Amino acid sequence: MGCLQRLLLRLFLQLILVSHASGVVVKSSHVSRSWRPKLKGRLFGAGNTAEKGDKKLGGKEATCFETFRAPEKGSRVCPSQCPFMQYDLTGVCLYRCVTADQCMNAPGMPPSIPDAESGICGLCKVPGCEQCALNANKCVKCEVGYDFDDGWCLPRTRWTWRVFYVVLGIVVVSAVAWLVQLARRPVVNQIAVDAALMHRSRSKIHNEDEERRLYPLRTNLCSEFIPQGGIGVLLHFRFQRATVHWALLVAMIMGYVAFKDYSLEGVSVMELEPQHEEVFETCLSLDSEDRMDMEIMRRHFLYATAFIYIVSFVGALLFAINQRRAFVEATAGVATMSNFALFCQGFPREPWGPAAPQQGREGLEDEYTKFFRDSPWGDSVLGVSIAWDLHDRREEVVEVLDNAIARMEAEHRGDGPVSLQPPPARSCPCLPDIESKLLGVESSVRVPPREEEEAAEDAENGPPARRTSRSWRGPAFVERFTDMETTGGVFVIFDTHDDLLKAVQTPVPKFRGTHAIRVQQVDYEPATVLWDGFNVTRSQRVMHVLKGLVCLMVLMLVWAVVFWGPYAYYVLSWAKVAGSVSALKGFSGILESTVLGLLITVGNQLVYAACTSIATGSRFLTTDSRDKMAVVLYTFAVSLNIFLDLALLTYMAHGFQQDSGMDEEALVRNPSMQHALFVQLVAYIYPGTILLPFLLEPLAMCFVNFYIFSWLIRSRPDVTKLQAEKCLECAPFDLNRYGDIIVNMVLCNLIFFLTSVKIWWMFAQLVTSCVVICAWDQYRFLRECKRTEFATNKMDVCAQYLTIFPCAVLAGGLAFKYQGGQAMVKGWGRDTFLHERSEWLYVAEAMLAHVVVHSLLLYFVVPLFVRQVDPQPCTYVEVAEKSSCNWFNANPVHCMRSLHYYCHDPPHIIDLPGRAHLHKVNHDIHAYYEAPDFEEEESFLSQVFSKASESFEEAKIMMHDAKLRVASFPHRAKEEVARVSNETIARVASFPRNASEAMRSSTGSSPASTSRSSRAG
């Protein structure tokens, strides 16, 4: 259910998001001016933009087909044999003289018309026109795929789109009608909804203190270690914070460069496409000083790119060292379950055996424990947890444990036995029961016969307040598992970490005298163990991964043919037609691009689901390894999709230039071509790729995962409480955000292949995107996700290697600017582009060299700066008392044997999020965790209303105090005036006396002192 919800969520999120970019990228430079910063726009080319035609006529006539700079205003420089000037797309403000026929039918140029009055080849303004009349707004012949209609060209695909719009409208109306009907259904199962909401609250991350409350939202996840999330969460948020700092630094550097180039003139022509009607007038004002400004800008951006590359490269290495040190420090200060377990291999594969212990025969757990205690390891061994072969039996084991959990929850609530209600009558039996599949009621909890008897007794005599019988436990429930075998692997649990270290150095004898035992330490926690992966060898797992990669490549090939192929065919069909870019600016064009972008979104989600399936099918031993594999595959698949989209984007930039025949030379030589690519790339990246998906994800996640399932559950009497709890359970937290952030960084770094003072604005938007992602992930982890533990730094180390690619893109951009993109190399032709002038090969070499050097430094140098620290001394009992998950209750078969084979009382309960209140202390089986139930969490709206009411009460008190102060103001003012008046009168009355005293003191003596002095004489 979680995978289906995730797929539906991602489809909903990107319905308009990525597809929005497809609708925006077809806009021209004029349309995109509205969102640009008010800073005076600049886009410099690369070096001297007129090297190919660095010839100024100076009043002389030009020869036919000779390239020259824009002449003086009003001068006619073309001879009568070729009297019309045509723009040369291989440079800035370059023209050539052509004939009227060449003006209308020039190869590699859009349809033009000769304007005899101005002497310039003007563009035909009819989209889809192959040959225009003498009037620029009237066509004579249309392109293939267009119908001629009274001087206009109409696309033949318009009927297909109209039919599609009708079908899409029917689907949307049906979905809205179903949602309205679902919300208005009568409430018949509110008890299941309440139980599910309680379980949803319990499954979230709570503080392991006496109050057991949720962590506050202001918790600093970059510095505070959350034991329930593991060290991986801390490293993940530190990575997000570092990304924000890096994007902010780049934005500040490029902003400073833009400010330095603000006063430079003469580059506004490069913001216009060459065929724009204003380009000729702008080119007339371009002189040698303006060309020098472009050279200055070239140097500024070259130096800025080099500085950013060095800072990013060195910063990535320093951050990798800091992350690994943070991991060591965090794990050294906290003792976890991994400090007390060894994984031992070499035991024979043995069946379950009898359904219950027999006289004179020990269970496998008892036999293995006795073997290790009789070995040199001694009594330091607490017990063992056997790894069973769950490959084909996992669903059966989960069903048995679900039955047990349902019974224990019923006893905990005092509900009595589990009972099922018949499903509601279906209004249309001919249609598939989609609601039942979404809710999972087809795989409902099976009620054993004994429970049916209890249900009949309770119906006759009334249910007891709390059933104490254990009739739902016993060997009868596990008879079908007697043929289940072990995998030969066993986890041995020790009392202290020192005992474990001694055991590693002490060999053990052969098991039963024939089986040699291999011992290895574990670096993962029991909550991250995938117990169905122990029957797979390393070679088999490698083969699973290789098969998965082949399947992924086949799927991507099918995706390219089925989804991306039609989209590419559609784009290429209008990108080759003059004027079609302008025609797609309206609502119809945006809607068509949105629908086509939705097809790409579906393909992306199929690839994402395939990556997850491949990682799951590879049967890794831990969730950390599985998630790392999924993120790498997902990043690779998305990157390939991006490069395919960028190939189309380059071609669309040609349409933006009004030139379908643009060769590779123009990309590097012509700054206007770089400007066209910049506009298209920015429209692709922002906001549809790096911002809107993350803004809409909270709304979609809360609505799809909460309200729809709540409405379904309360309207269905056949949904049990356990099924309702699974439907409304919070999704687990994942670290796939690493891939999203890396892809966003790569996309933004691609801009460094181009040159524009607006680069700072793009990275400012990346800062906004990173802040939004970090804020939403913090809220999602603390409020919308169930307990998920990431015990190692494997994902973070993988992310450190993934950061190689953004830095490699920067290296490629620097090489591009230094070798070709900025030097304006002469003599580049279509045939010699990659032969005589191998600038693109230099770019590839620079990127490859960076990948190699960066990888070697991460692998060999970075670990030298990390010092290993021994964990804090602690005993297993001390850790087990604080952690609900241990090596025994994380093992599903071990819990099932504790319930039905050994019949422990209380038994080991499978550790699941939201079930911690079912754990009971039993020292005989090394179960030490028991905690009170969690406090019931208020809903989000209740919290909002509570805060609002508190604020309202505070405001009322403040207003009341203000009213009292205003009412008492006249009285207080009167008292203050009276006081000041009395003080003034007193001062005036005492003025004569004070003045006389001052005069006497000034004479130096008083009468009394004079008489005393005379008597003394």
mmCIF file with all atom_site columns, C-alpha atoms in Angstrom, residues 178-194 421-426 433 435-436 439 441 706-720 724 728:
data_model
loop_
_atom_site.group_PDB
_atom_site.id
_atom_site.type_symbol
_atom_site.label_atom_id
_atom_site.label_alt_id
_atom_site.label_comp_id
_atom_site.label_asym_id
_atom_site.label_entity_id
_atom_site.label_seq_id
_atom_site.pdbx_PDB_ins_code
_atom_site.Cartn_x
_atom_site.Cartn_y
_atom_site.Cartn_z
_atom_site.occupancy
_atom_site.B_iso_or_equiv
_atom_site.pdbx_formal_charge
_atom_site.auth_seq_id
_atom_site.auth_comp_id
_atom_site.auth_asym_id
_atom_site.auth_atom_id
_atom_site.pdbx_PDB_model_num
ATOM 1  C CA . TRP A 1 178 ? -16.387 10.518 -6.823 1.00 0.00 ? 178 TRP A CA 1
ATOM 2  C CA . LEU A 1 179 ? -14.590 12.644 -4.223 1.00 0.00 ? 179 LEU A CA 1
ATOM 3  C CA . VAL A 1 180 ? -17.745 14.630 -3.479 1.00 0.00 ? 180 VAL A CA 1
ATOM 4  C CA . GLN A 1 181 ? -19.783 11.423 -3.202 1.00 0.00 ? 181 GLN A CA 1
ATOM 5  C CA . LEU A 1 182 ? -17.100 9.850  -0.991 1.00 0.00 ? 182 LEU A CA 1
ATOM 6  C CA . ALA A 1 183 ? -17.096 12.812 1.393  1.00 0.00 ? 183 ALA A CA 1
ATOM 7  C CA . ARG A 1 184 ? -20.905 12.731 1.662  1.00 0.00 ? 184 ARG A CA 1
ATOM 8  C CA . ARG A 1 185 ? -21.247 9.006  2.413  1.00 0.00 ? 185 ARG A CA 1
ATOM 9  C CA . PRO A 1 186 ? -22.829 8.056  5.747  1.00 0.00 ? 186 PRO A CA 1
ATOM 10 C CA . VAL A 1 187 ? -20.434 7.268  8.577  1.00 0.00 ? 187 VAL A CA 1
ATOM 11 C CA . VAL A 1 188 ? -20.760 3.590  9.549  1.00 0.00 ? 188 VAL A CA 1
ATOM 12 C CA . ASN A 1 189 ? -17.281 2.699  10.844 1.00 0.00 ? 189 ASN A CA 1
ATOM 13 C CA . GLN A 1 190 ? -16.033 5.601  12.929 1.00 0.00 ? 190 GLN A CA 1
ATOM 14 C CA . ILE A 1 191 ? -14.578 3.171  15.491 1.00 0.00 ? 191 ILE A CA 1
ATOM 15 C CA . ALA A 1 192 ? -12.050 1.906  12.949 1.00 0.00 ? 192 ALA A CA 1
ATOM 16 C CA . VAL A 1 193 ? -11.117 5.483  12.010 1.00 0.00 ? 193 VAL A CA 1
ATOM 17 C CA . ASP A 1 194 ? -10.555 6.397  15.673 1.00 0.00 ? 194 ASP A CA 1
ATOM 18 C CA . GLN A 1 421 ? -18.690 -7.308 8.733  1.00 0.00 ? 421 GLN A CA 1
ATOM 19 C CA . PRO A 1 422 ? -19.940 -8.018 5.217  1.00 0.00 ? 422 PRO A CA 1
ATOM 20 C CA . PRO A 1 423 ? -18.820 -5.488 2.599  1.00 0.00 ? 423 PRO A CA 1
ATOM 21 C CA . PRO A 1 424 ? -21.369 -2.934 1.377  1.00 0.00 ? 424 PRO A CA 1
ATOM 22 C CA . ALA A 1 425 ? -23.335 -3.632 -1.764 1.00 0.00 ? 425 ALA A CA 1
ATOM 23 C CA . ARG A 1 426 ? -21.635 -2.374 -4.891 1.00 0.00 ? 426 ARG A CA 1
ATOM 24 C CA . ASP A 1 433 ? -13.664 -3.017 -6.830 1.00 0.00 ? 433 ASP A CA 1
ATOM 25 C CA . GLU A 1 435 ? -11.818 0.798  -3.253 1.00 0.00 ? 435 GLU A CA 1
ATOM 26 C CA . SER A 1 436 ? -11.351 -2.673 -1.755 1.00 0.00 ? 436 SER A CA 1
ATOM 27 C CA . LEU A 1 439 ? -7.993  -0.539 1.433  1.00 0.00 ? 439 LEU A CA 1
ATOM 28 C CA . VAL A 1 441 ? -9.796  -5.691 2.499  1.00 0.00 ? 441 VAL A CA 1
ATOM 29 C CA . PHE A 1 706 ? -5.209  10.954 5.037  1.00 0.00 ? 706 PHE A CA 1
ATOM 30 C CA . TYR A 1 707 ? -8.565  12.346 3.971  1.00 0.00 ? 707 TYR A CA 1
ATOM 31 C CA . ILE A 1 708 ? -9.362  9.985  1.108  1.00 0.00 ? 708 ILE A CA 1
ATOM 32 C CA . PHE A 1 709 ? -8.547  6.892  3.157  1.00 0.00 ? 709 PHE A CA 1
ATOM 33 C CA . SER A 1 710 ? -10.361 8.300  6.181  1.00 0.00 ? 710 SER A CA 1
ATOM 34 C CA . TRP A 1 711 ? -13.489 8.820  4.069  1.00 0.00 ? 711 TRP A CA 1
ATOM 35 C CA . LEU A 1 712 ? -13.173 5.325  2.616  1.00 0.00 ? 712 LEU A CA 1
ATOM 36 C CA . ILE A 1 713 ? -12.714 3.629  5.986  1.00 0.00 ? 713 ILE A CA 1
ATOM 37 C CA . ARG A 1 714 ? -15.590 5.354  7.754  1.00 0.00 ? 714 ARG A CA 1
ATOM 38 C CA . SER A 1 715 ? -17.981 4.426  4.925  1.00 0.00 ? 715 SER A CA 1
ATOM 39 C CA . ARG A 1 716 ? -17.009 0.721  4.811  1.00 0.00 ? 716 ARG A CA 1
ATOM 40 C CA . PRO A 1 717 ? -18.222 -1.563 7.636  1.00 0.00 ? 717 PRO A CA 1
ATOM 41 C CA . ASP A 1 718 ? -16.074 -4.461 6.364  1.00 0.00 ? 718 ASP A CA 1
ATOM 42 C CA . VAL A 1 719 ? -12.789 -2.688 7.173  1.00 0.00 ? 719 VAL A CA 1
ATOM 43 C CA . THR A 1 720 ? -11.236 -3.974 10.385 1.00 0.00 ? 720 THR A CA 1
ATOM 44 C CA . ALA A 1 724 ? -7.651  0.814  8.917  1.00 0.00 ? 724 ALA A CA 1
ATOM 45 C CA . LEU A 1 728 ? -3.793  5.526  7.751  1.00 0.00 ? 728 LEU A CA 1
#
